[in-house]
Coordinates of C-alpha atoms and ligand atoms in Angstrom, one line a residue:
M213 CA -1.9 -7.0 30.6
T214 CA -5.4 -7.8 31.9
T215 CA -5.9 -11.4 32.8
Q216 CA -8.8 -13.1 31.1
P217 CA -11.1 -15.4 33.1
K218 CA -10.4 -19.1 32.5
P219 CA -12.2 -20.8 29.6
S220 CA -15.2 -22.7 30.8
A221 CA -18.3 -24.5 29.7
D222 CA -20.4 -21.8 31.4
R223 CA -18.8 -18.9 29.5
S224 CA -19.3 -20.9 26.3
A225 CA -22.9 -21.6 27.0
E226 CA -23.5 -17.9 27.8
V227 CA -22.2 -16.9 24.4
I228 CA -24.4 -19.4 22.7
R229 CA -27.4 -18.1 24.7
K230 CA -26.7 -14.4 23.8
H231 CA -26.1 -15.3 20.1
K232 CA -29.6 -16.9 20.0
E233 CA -31.1 -13.9 21.7
Y234 CA -29.5 -11.0 19.9
I235 CA -28.3 -12.2 16.4
W236 CA -30.5 -12.8 13.4
P237 CA -31.3 -16.5 13.2
A238 CA -30.4 -16.6 9.5
V239 CA -26.8 -16.1 10.6
T240 CA -26.2 -19.8 11.4
N241 CA -23.4 -21.5 13.2
L242 CA -21.7 -24.8 12.4
Y243 CA -22.2 -27.9 14.6
K244 CA -25.1 -29.1 16.7
E245 CA -23.6 -27.3 19.7
P246 CA -21.9 -24.1 18.2
L247 CA -18.1 -23.9 18.7
V248 CA -17.4 -20.7 20.6
A249 CA -14.1 -19.5 19.4
D250 CA -11.8 -17.9 22.0
R251 CA -8.4 -17.5 20.5
A252 CA -6.2 -18.7 17.7
H253 CA -2.6 -18.7 16.6
M254 CA -1.3 -19.8 13.2
Q255 CA -2.9 -23.1 12.3
H256 CA -4.6 -23.6 15.7
V257 CA -7.9 -22.4 17.2
W258 CA -9.0 -22.8 20.9
D259 CA -12.6 -22.7 21.9
L260 CA -14.0 -21.1 25.0
Q261 CA -13.9 -24.4 26.8
G262 CA -10.2 -24.6 26.3
R263 CA -10.1 -27.2 23.5
K264 CA -7.6 -27.0 20.8
Y265 CA -8.3 -27.5 17.1
L266 CA -6.2 -27.8 13.9
D267 CA -7.9 -25.3 11.5
F268 CA -8.5 -26.6 8.0
F269 CA -11.1 -24.0 7.1
G270 CA -9.5 -20.7 8.1
G271 CA -12.7 -18.8 8.8
I272 CA -13.9 -19.6 5.3
L273 CA -10.7 -19.4 3.3
T274 CA -9.8 -16.1 5.0
I275 CA -6.8 -17.0 7.2
S276 CA -4.2 -17.3 4.5
V277 CA -0.9 -16.9 6.4
G278 CA -2.0 -18.0 9.9
H279 CA -4.2 -16.7 12.7
T280 CA -2.7 -13.8 14.5
N281 CA 0.5 -14.1 12.4
P282 CA 2.9 -11.7 14.2
K283 CA 4.3 -10.6 10.8
V284 CA 0.8 -9.2 10.1
T285 CA -0.5 -8.3 13.5
S286 CA 2.7 -6.2 14.3
K287 CA 1.9 -4.0 11.3
I288 CA -1.7 -3.7 12.3
K289 CA -0.8 -2.7 15.9
A290 CA 1.7 -0.1 14.7
Q291 CA -0.8 1.3 12.3
V292 CA -3.6 1.5 14.9
D293 CA -1.3 3.6 17.0
R294 CA -0.2 5.8 14.1
L295 CA -3.3 6.5 12.0
Q296 CA -6.5 4.4 12.2
H297 CA -8.9 6.1 9.8
T298 CA -9.0 8.9 7.2
S299 CA -11.6 7.9 4.6
T300 CA -10.5 8.0 1.0
L301 CA -10.6 11.9 1.1
Y302 CA -6.9 11.9 2.2
P303 CA -4.4 9.6 0.5
T304 CA -2.1 7.6 2.8
E305 CA 1.1 5.7 2.4
A306 CA -0.8 2.5 3.4
I307 CA -3.4 2.7 0.6
V308 CA -0.9 3.5 -2.2
D309 CA 1.6 0.9 -1.0
L310 CA -1.1 -1.8 -1.2
A311 CA -2.4 -0.6 -4.5
E312 CA 1.1 -0.5 -6.0
K313 CA 1.8 -4.1 -4.8
V314 CA -1.6 -5.4 -6.0
A315 CA -0.9 -3.9 -9.5
Q316 CA 2.4 -5.9 -9.5
I317 CA 0.9 -9.2 -8.6
T318 CA -2.3 -9.1 -10.7
P319 CA -2.0 -10.5 -14.3
G320 CA -2.0 -8.4 -17.5
K321 CA -2.7 -4.7 -17.3
L322 CA -4.7 -4.8 -14.2
Q323 CA -3.3 -1.8 -12.4
K324 CA -6.0 0.2 -10.7
S325 CA -7.7 -0.8 -7.5
F326 CA -10.9 0.3 -5.8
F327 CA -10.8 -0.9 -2.2
S328 CA -13.9 -1.7 -0.1
N329 CA -14.7 -3.9 2.9
S330 CA -15.9 -7.2 1.6
G331 CA -16.3 -9.6 -1.4
T332 CA -19.9 -8.4 -1.8
E333 CA -18.8 -4.8 -2.3
A334 CA -16.0 -5.8 -4.6
N335 CA -18.4 -7.6 -6.8
E336 CA -20.9 -4.8 -6.7
A337 CA -18.3 -2.4 -7.9
A338 CA -17.2 -4.7 -10.6
I339 CA -20.6 -5.1 -12.1
L340 CA -21.3 -1.4 -11.8
L341 CA -18.1 -0.5 -13.6
A342 CA -18.7 -3.1 -16.3
R343 CA -22.2 -1.6 -17.0
M344 CA -20.8 1.9 -17.1
A345 CA -17.8 1.0 -19.2
T346 CA -19.6 -1.0 -21.8
G347 CA -22.9 0.8 -21.9
A348 CA -24.6 -2.6 -21.7
Y349 CA -26.6 -4.0 -18.9
D350 CA -26.8 -7.8 -19.2
V351 CA -24.5 -10.0 -17.0
V352 CA -23.9 -13.6 -17.5
A353 CA -23.2 -15.5 -14.3
L354 CA -23.0 -19.2 -13.4
R355 CA -25.4 -21.6 -11.8
H356 CA -24.0 -22.7 -8.4
A357 CA -22.2 -19.3 -8.0
Y358 CA -22.0 -17.4 -4.8
A359 CA -21.4 -13.7 -5.1
G360 CA -22.3 -12.2 -1.8
G361 CA -25.1 -10.9 0.5
S362 CA -26.3 -7.7 -1.2
S363 CA -29.3 -7.6 -3.5
L364 CA -27.3 -7.5 -6.7
A365 CA -24.8 -10.1 -5.5
K366 CA -27.7 -12.4 -4.6
S367 CA -29.2 -11.9 -8.0
V368 CA -25.9 -13.1 -9.5
T369 CA -25.7 -16.0 -7.0
G370 CA -26.9 -19.3 -8.5
Q371 CA -28.1 -21.3 -5.4
A372 CA -31.7 -21.2 -4.1
P373 CA -30.9 -21.2 -0.4
W374 CA -29.0 -17.9 -0.9
R375 CA -31.7 -16.3 -3.1
K376 CA -34.9 -16.3 -1.0
A377 CA -37.6 -13.6 -1.0
G378 CA -37.6 -11.1 -3.7
V379 CA -34.2 -11.6 -5.2
I380 CA -34.8 -10.5 -8.8
S381 CA -32.2 -11.3 -11.5
I382 CA -33.2 -8.6 -14.0
G383 CA -30.3 -8.4 -16.4
V384 CA -28.6 -11.5 -15.1
A385 CA -28.6 -14.8 -17.1
H386 CA -27.2 -17.9 -15.5
A387 CA -25.1 -20.2 -17.6
I388 CA -24.7 -23.9 -16.9
S389 CA -22.0 -24.6 -14.3
P390 CA -19.0 -26.6 -15.4
Y391 CA -19.8 -29.2 -12.7
C392 CA -18.3 -32.3 -14.3
Y393 CA -19.1 -34.6 -11.4
R394 CA -22.8 -33.8 -11.9
C395 CA -22.8 -32.6 -15.5
P396 CA -26.2 -30.9 -16.0
L397 CA -26.0 -32.0 -19.7
G398 CA -25.4 -35.7 -18.7
L399 CA -22.1 -35.7 -20.5
T400 CA -18.6 -36.9 -19.5
Y401 CA -15.4 -34.9 -19.9
P402 CA -13.5 -34.9 -22.3
D403 CA -16.0 -36.6 -24.7
C404 CA -18.4 -33.8 -23.9
G405 CA -16.3 -31.3 -26.0
V406 CA -16.8 -28.9 -23.0
A407 CA -20.4 -28.4 -24.2
C408 CA -21.2 -26.2 -21.1
A409 CA -18.6 -23.6 -22.2
N410 CA -19.9 -23.7 -25.8
D411 CA -23.5 -23.1 -24.5
V412 CA -22.5 -19.7 -23.2
E413 CA -22.7 -18.2 -26.7
N414 CA -26.2 -19.5 -27.2
L415 CA -27.2 -18.2 -23.8
I416 CA -26.0 -14.7 -24.8
Q417 CA -27.9 -15.0 -28.1
T418 CA -31.1 -16.1 -26.5
G419 CA -31.1 -15.0 -22.9
T420 CA -29.6 -11.5 -23.2
S421 CA -29.9 -8.4 -25.5
G422 CA -26.9 -9.8 -27.4
H423 CA -24.6 -7.1 -26.0
I424 CA -23.4 -7.9 -22.6
A425 CA -21.7 -5.9 -19.9
A426 CA -19.9 -8.8 -18.3
F427 CA -19.4 -12.5 -17.6
M428 CA -18.7 -13.0 -13.9
A429 CA -17.4 -16.3 -12.5
E430 CA -15.4 -17.8 -9.7
P431 CA -12.5 -19.7 -11.1
I432 CA -13.4 -22.5 -8.6
Q433 CA -17.0 -22.1 -7.3
G434 CA -16.4 -21.8 -3.6
V435 CA -19.7 -21.9 -1.7
G436 CA -20.9 -24.1 -4.6
G437 CA -18.6 -26.9 -3.3
F438 CA -15.2 -26.1 -5.0
I439 CA -16.6 -26.9 -8.5
T440 CA -13.4 -26.9 -10.6
P441 CA -13.9 -26.3 -14.4
P442 CA -12.0 -28.4 -16.9
P443 CA -8.8 -26.9 -18.4
E444 CA -10.4 -25.6 -21.6
Y445 CA -13.5 -24.0 -20.0
F446 CA -12.6 -20.4 -19.4
K447 CA -10.8 -19.9 -22.7
I448 CA -13.9 -20.9 -24.7
V449 CA -16.1 -18.7 -22.5
F450 CA -13.7 -15.8 -22.8
N451 CA -13.9 -15.8 -26.6
A452 CA -17.7 -15.8 -26.4
V453 CA -17.8 -13.0 -23.9
K454 CA -15.4 -10.9 -26.0
K455 CA -17.5 -11.6 -29.2
Y456 CA -20.5 -10.0 -27.6
G457 CA -18.7 -7.0 -26.1
G458 CA -18.5 -8.1 -22.5
L459 CA -15.9 -7.8 -19.8
F460 CA -14.6 -10.9 -18.1
I461 CA -14.8 -10.6 -14.3
A462 CA -13.0 -13.2 -12.2
D463 CA -14.4 -13.4 -8.7
E464 CA -11.3 -14.3 -6.8
V465 CA -12.8 -13.8 -3.4
Q466 CA -12.0 -17.5 -2.4
T467 CA -9.3 -18.4 -5.0
G468 CA -7.3 -15.1 -4.7
F469 CA -3.9 -14.5 -3.3
G470 CA -2.3 -17.9 -3.7
R471 CA -5.0 -20.2 -2.5
T472 CA -4.9 -22.5 -5.6
G473 CA -1.0 -22.7 -5.6
K474 CA 1.6 -21.6 -8.1
H475 CA -0.2 -18.4 -9.1
W476 CA -1.5 -15.5 -7.2
F477 CA -5.0 -15.8 -8.8
G478 CA -7.0 -18.9 -9.6
I479 CA -7.9 -17.8 -13.1
E480 CA -4.2 -17.9 -14.1
H481 CA -4.5 -21.7 -14.1
W482 CA -6.9 -21.4 -17.0
E483 CA -4.6 -19.0 -18.9
V484 CA -7.2 -16.2 -19.2
I485 CA -6.5 -12.6 -18.4
P486 CA -9.6 -11.1 -16.9
D487 CA -10.7 -7.4 -17.3
I488 CA -11.6 -7.2 -13.7
I489 CA -10.5 -9.2 -10.6
T490 CA -12.4 -9.0 -7.4
C491 CA -10.8 -10.2 -4.1
A492 CA -11.5 -10.1 -0.4
K493 CA -11.3 -12.9 2.3
G494 CA -7.7 -14.2 2.2
M495 CA -6.1 -10.9 1.0
G496 CA -6.0 -9.5 4.5
D497 CA -5.5 -12.6 6.6
G498 CA -8.7 -11.8 8.5
V499 CA -9.2 -8.1 8.3
P500 CA -12.3 -6.8 6.5
I501 CA -11.1 -5.7 3.1
G502 CA -12.1 -6.1 -0.6
A503 CA -10.7 -4.9 -3.8
T504 CA -11.9 -4.5 -7.4
V505 CA -8.9 -4.4 -9.7
T506 CA -9.0 -3.4 -13.4
T507 CA -7.1 -1.7 -16.2
S508 CA -6.5 2.1 -16.2
E509 CA -8.7 2.4 -19.2
L510 CA -11.7 0.7 -17.7
A511 CA -11.2 2.4 -14.3
G512 CA -11.4 5.7 -16.2
G513 CA -14.9 4.6 -17.5
F514 CA -16.5 4.9 -14.1
Q515 CA -19.0 7.7 -14.3
G516 CA -19.7 10.2 -11.6
L517 CA -18.3 9.8 -8.1
T518 CA -17.8 6.9 -5.8
I519 CA -16.5 6.5 -2.2
S520 CA -16.1 3.7 0.3
T521 CA -15.7 5.3 3.8
F522 CA -13.6 2.4 5.1
G523 CA -12.2 1.2 1.7
G524 CA -8.4 1.3 1.8
N525 CA -8.5 2.0 5.5
P526 CA -4.9 2.4 6.7
V527 CA -5.1 -0.5 9.1
T528 CA -6.7 -3.0 6.7
S529 CA -4.3 -1.9 4.0
V530 CA -1.2 -2.6 6.0
A531 CA -2.6 -6.0 6.9
A532 CA -3.2 -6.9 3.3
R533 CA 0.3 -5.5 2.3
A534 CA 1.9 -7.6 5.1
T535 CA -0.1 -10.7 4.0
I536 CA 1.3 -10.3 0.5
A537 CA 4.8 -9.9 1.9
V538 CA 4.5 -13.1 3.9
I539 CA 3.3 -15.0 0.8
E540 CA 6.3 -13.7 -1.1
E541 CA 9.0 -14.1 1.6
E542 CA 7.9 -17.6 2.5
D543 CA 7.3 -18.7 -1.1
L544 CA 3.8 -19.7 -0.3
L545 CA 2.6 -19.9 -3.9
E546 CA 5.0 -22.9 -4.1
N547 CA 4.0 -24.3 -0.7
A548 CA 0.3 -24.2 -1.6
H549 CA 1.2 -26.0 -4.8
T550 CA 3.4 -28.8 -3.4
V551 CA 1.8 -29.3 0.0
G552 CA -1.6 -29.0 -1.8
A553 CA -0.5 -31.9 -4.1
H554 CA 0.5 -33.9 -1.1
F555 CA -2.8 -33.2 0.6
R556 CA -4.7 -34.2 -2.6
Q557 CA -2.8 -37.5 -2.7
G558 CA -3.9 -38.2 0.8
L559 CA -7.5 -37.3 0.1
E560 CA -7.6 -39.6 -2.9
A561 CA -6.3 -42.4 -0.8
L562 CA -9.2 -41.7 1.6
Q563 CA -11.5 -41.9 -1.4
E564 CA -10.3 -45.4 -2.1
K565 CA -11.0 -46.4 1.4
Y566 CA -14.4 -44.8 2.0
P567 CA -17.1 -45.2 -0.7
V568 CA -19.0 -42.2 0.8
I569 CA -16.4 -40.0 -0.9
G570 CA -17.7 -39.7 -4.5
D571 CA -15.4 -37.0 -5.8
V572 CA -12.2 -35.2 -4.7
R573 CA -11.5 -31.9 -6.4
G574 CA -9.9 -28.5 -6.2
K575 CA -6.5 -27.0 -6.6
G576 CA -3.6 -26.2 -4.3
L577 CA -4.9 -25.7 -0.8
M578 CA -8.5 -25.5 -1.8
Q579 CA -9.6 -29.1 -1.8
A580 CA -13.1 -30.7 -1.5
L581 CA -14.7 -34.1 -0.8
E582 CA -18.2 -34.6 -2.3
L583 CA -20.0 -37.1 -0.2
V584 CA -22.6 -39.4 -1.7
K585 CA -24.9 -42.2 -0.5
D586 CA -24.1 -44.3 -3.6
R587 CA -21.2 -43.8 -6.0
K588 CA -23.4 -45.0 -9.0
T589 CA -26.4 -42.9 -8.3
K590 CA -24.4 -40.1 -6.8
E591 CA -27.2 -39.3 -4.4
P592 CA -25.9 -36.5 -2.2
A593 CA -25.2 -37.4 1.4
P594 CA -25.7 -34.2 3.5
E595 CA -26.3 -36.2 6.6
A596 CA -22.9 -37.9 6.2
A597 CA -21.3 -34.4 5.8
N598 CA -22.9 -33.3 9.1
Q599 CA -21.7 -36.4 10.8
L600 CA -18.2 -35.8 9.5
L601 CA -18.3 -32.3 10.7
E602 CA -19.2 -33.4 14.2
H603 CA -16.7 -36.2 14.3
T604 CA -13.8 -34.1 13.1
R605 CA -14.7 -31.5 15.7
E606 CA -14.6 -34.2 18.4
N607 CA -11.2 -35.2 17.0
G608 CA -9.8 -31.7 17.0
L609 CA -10.0 -30.7 13.4
L610 CA -12.0 -27.8 11.8
I611 CA -13.3 -28.3 8.3
G612 CA -16.0 -26.6 6.3
K613 CA -19.1 -27.6 4.3
G614 CA -20.7 -26.3 1.1
G615 CA -22.4 -27.3 -2.1
L616 CA -26.0 -26.8 -3.2
Y617 CA -26.9 -30.1 -1.5
G618 CA -24.9 -29.5 1.7
N619 CA -22.8 -32.6 1.0
V620 CA -19.4 -31.1 0.1
I621 CA -16.6 -30.9 2.6
R622 CA -14.4 -27.9 2.0
L623 CA -10.7 -28.0 3.1
S624 CA -8.6 -24.8 3.1
P625 CA -5.8 -24.6 5.6
M626 CA -3.5 -21.6 5.7
L627 CA -1.0 -21.3 2.9
N628 CA 2.0 -21.9 5.2
I629 CA 0.7 -25.2 6.4
S630 CA 3.3 -28.0 6.7
R631 CA 3.3 -31.5 5.4
G632 CA 3.2 -32.6 9.0
D633 CA 0.0 -30.7 9.7
V634 CA -1.5 -32.1 6.5
D635 CA -0.6 -35.6 7.6
E636 CA -2.2 -35.0 11.0
A637 CA -5.3 -33.6 9.3
L638 CA -5.5 -36.7 7.0
G639 CA -5.2 -39.0 10.0
L640 CA -8.0 -37.1 11.8
L641 CA -10.2 -37.2 8.7
D642 CA -9.5 -40.9 8.4
K643 CA -10.5 -41.5 12.0
S644 CA -13.6 -39.4 11.6
L645 CA -14.7 -40.9 8.3
A646 CA -14.5 -44.4 10.0
A647 CA -17.1 -43.2 12.4
V648 CA -19.6 -41.9 9.8
R649 CA -22.7 -44.1 9.4
P650 CA -24.0 -43.4 5.9
Ligands
PLP999 C1 -16.7 -16.2 -4.4 C2 -17.3 -15.3 -3.4 N1 -17.6 -14.0 -3.8 C3 -18.1 -13.1 -2.9 C4 -18.3 -13.4 -1.6 C5 -18.9 -12.4 -0.7 O1 -17.9 -12.0 0.2 P1 -18.3 -11.3 1.6 O2 -18.9 -12.3 2.5 O3 -16.9 -10.8 2.1 O4 -19.2 -10.1 1.3 C6 -18.0 -14.7 -1.1 C7 -18.2 -15.1 0.3 O5 -18.2 -16.2 0.6 C8 -17.5 -15.6 -2.0 O6 -17.2 -16.9 -1.7

């Protein structure tokens, strides 16, 4: 084994310097002074100065069963030495084992997978297939959505900072987001009658050709700040989508593979069976992988040829298969549910203590705090969010940020997090919130 030089402030500074010099500036880092990650194991990350952190963001909801979990990395290492790449031109045991397992855990008749390398590609494939299979072009998406970095994915995205310069949403109509805390209709749930969901039909009638290819939504809007729709929302929308011939696409890139607790997929909480599910991030515990999963019938509607050179790569496939195995063996759907509920309780207690926390929302181990300057006006407090990020870092806790206004704290530890770790995180959040000057 080669010995690494010791972590140091100089090495850290050198990485920051080179990052500035050679990486696109649009690829931003968190924190005033970027945290240079050096190594990680399970729930902990160490920076290049040797400091240790409890990770409650998991590389943006991607570390689902722990950093460098040996149950996953052992499979990766063995596969690297056996067969690293084939392209999809030759089937492998790795790709079919994963596809078979994905067919077992996805709801309804979703049986056929198209593997790619990212959430963006998974969403691209879903919309392409929906357009081919229905013969329609229009897509209904949601305001506050985030769908990825490609041109089409950006046109589906519903947040200005991610849609700059020439992103054209031809054939994409954006419905009102079910953002109850800031209801765009000025209503209050449940008296509102879920008016946002009922508006989707009118949008289809007025903002599309009346025959749609698909409705695409994240069950919980991730980058949008963990916006969690009310219980009736997706059933109402589903009926409207079906009435106008569309497919229902659940973008499970953040919610997928147990993140929301109890179920494998977030949409299952809303008792809707989608026609297509897209996933990425947490499905591989950190390897680059994406999947677009649909029924046999719809998959057969894809016209012409398609390929993804690295899609279903043997190494990433065994990683995803091993991740699913850990979730099953360690009963992590249940852990995400029960430990998530414990976490939620603690966050609500913090809300009682700190007026800056306007809203607590999410499901399972996908929980958010929306920070406001004033609980009555709900004026967003992005500066408080930045301060909280800096203070939690100083106190040894990694958290994320999101939301259109940059004022939502996103919390998403690994699914096998313990109550003890959650209590530690709550303590560190408490200490850090006390230092925030709104
Ligand atoms: C809901 C959702 N869909 C799609 C994507 C795009 O995934 P990727 O960055 O892997 O392309 C993201 C990324 O954050 C996401 O949160």
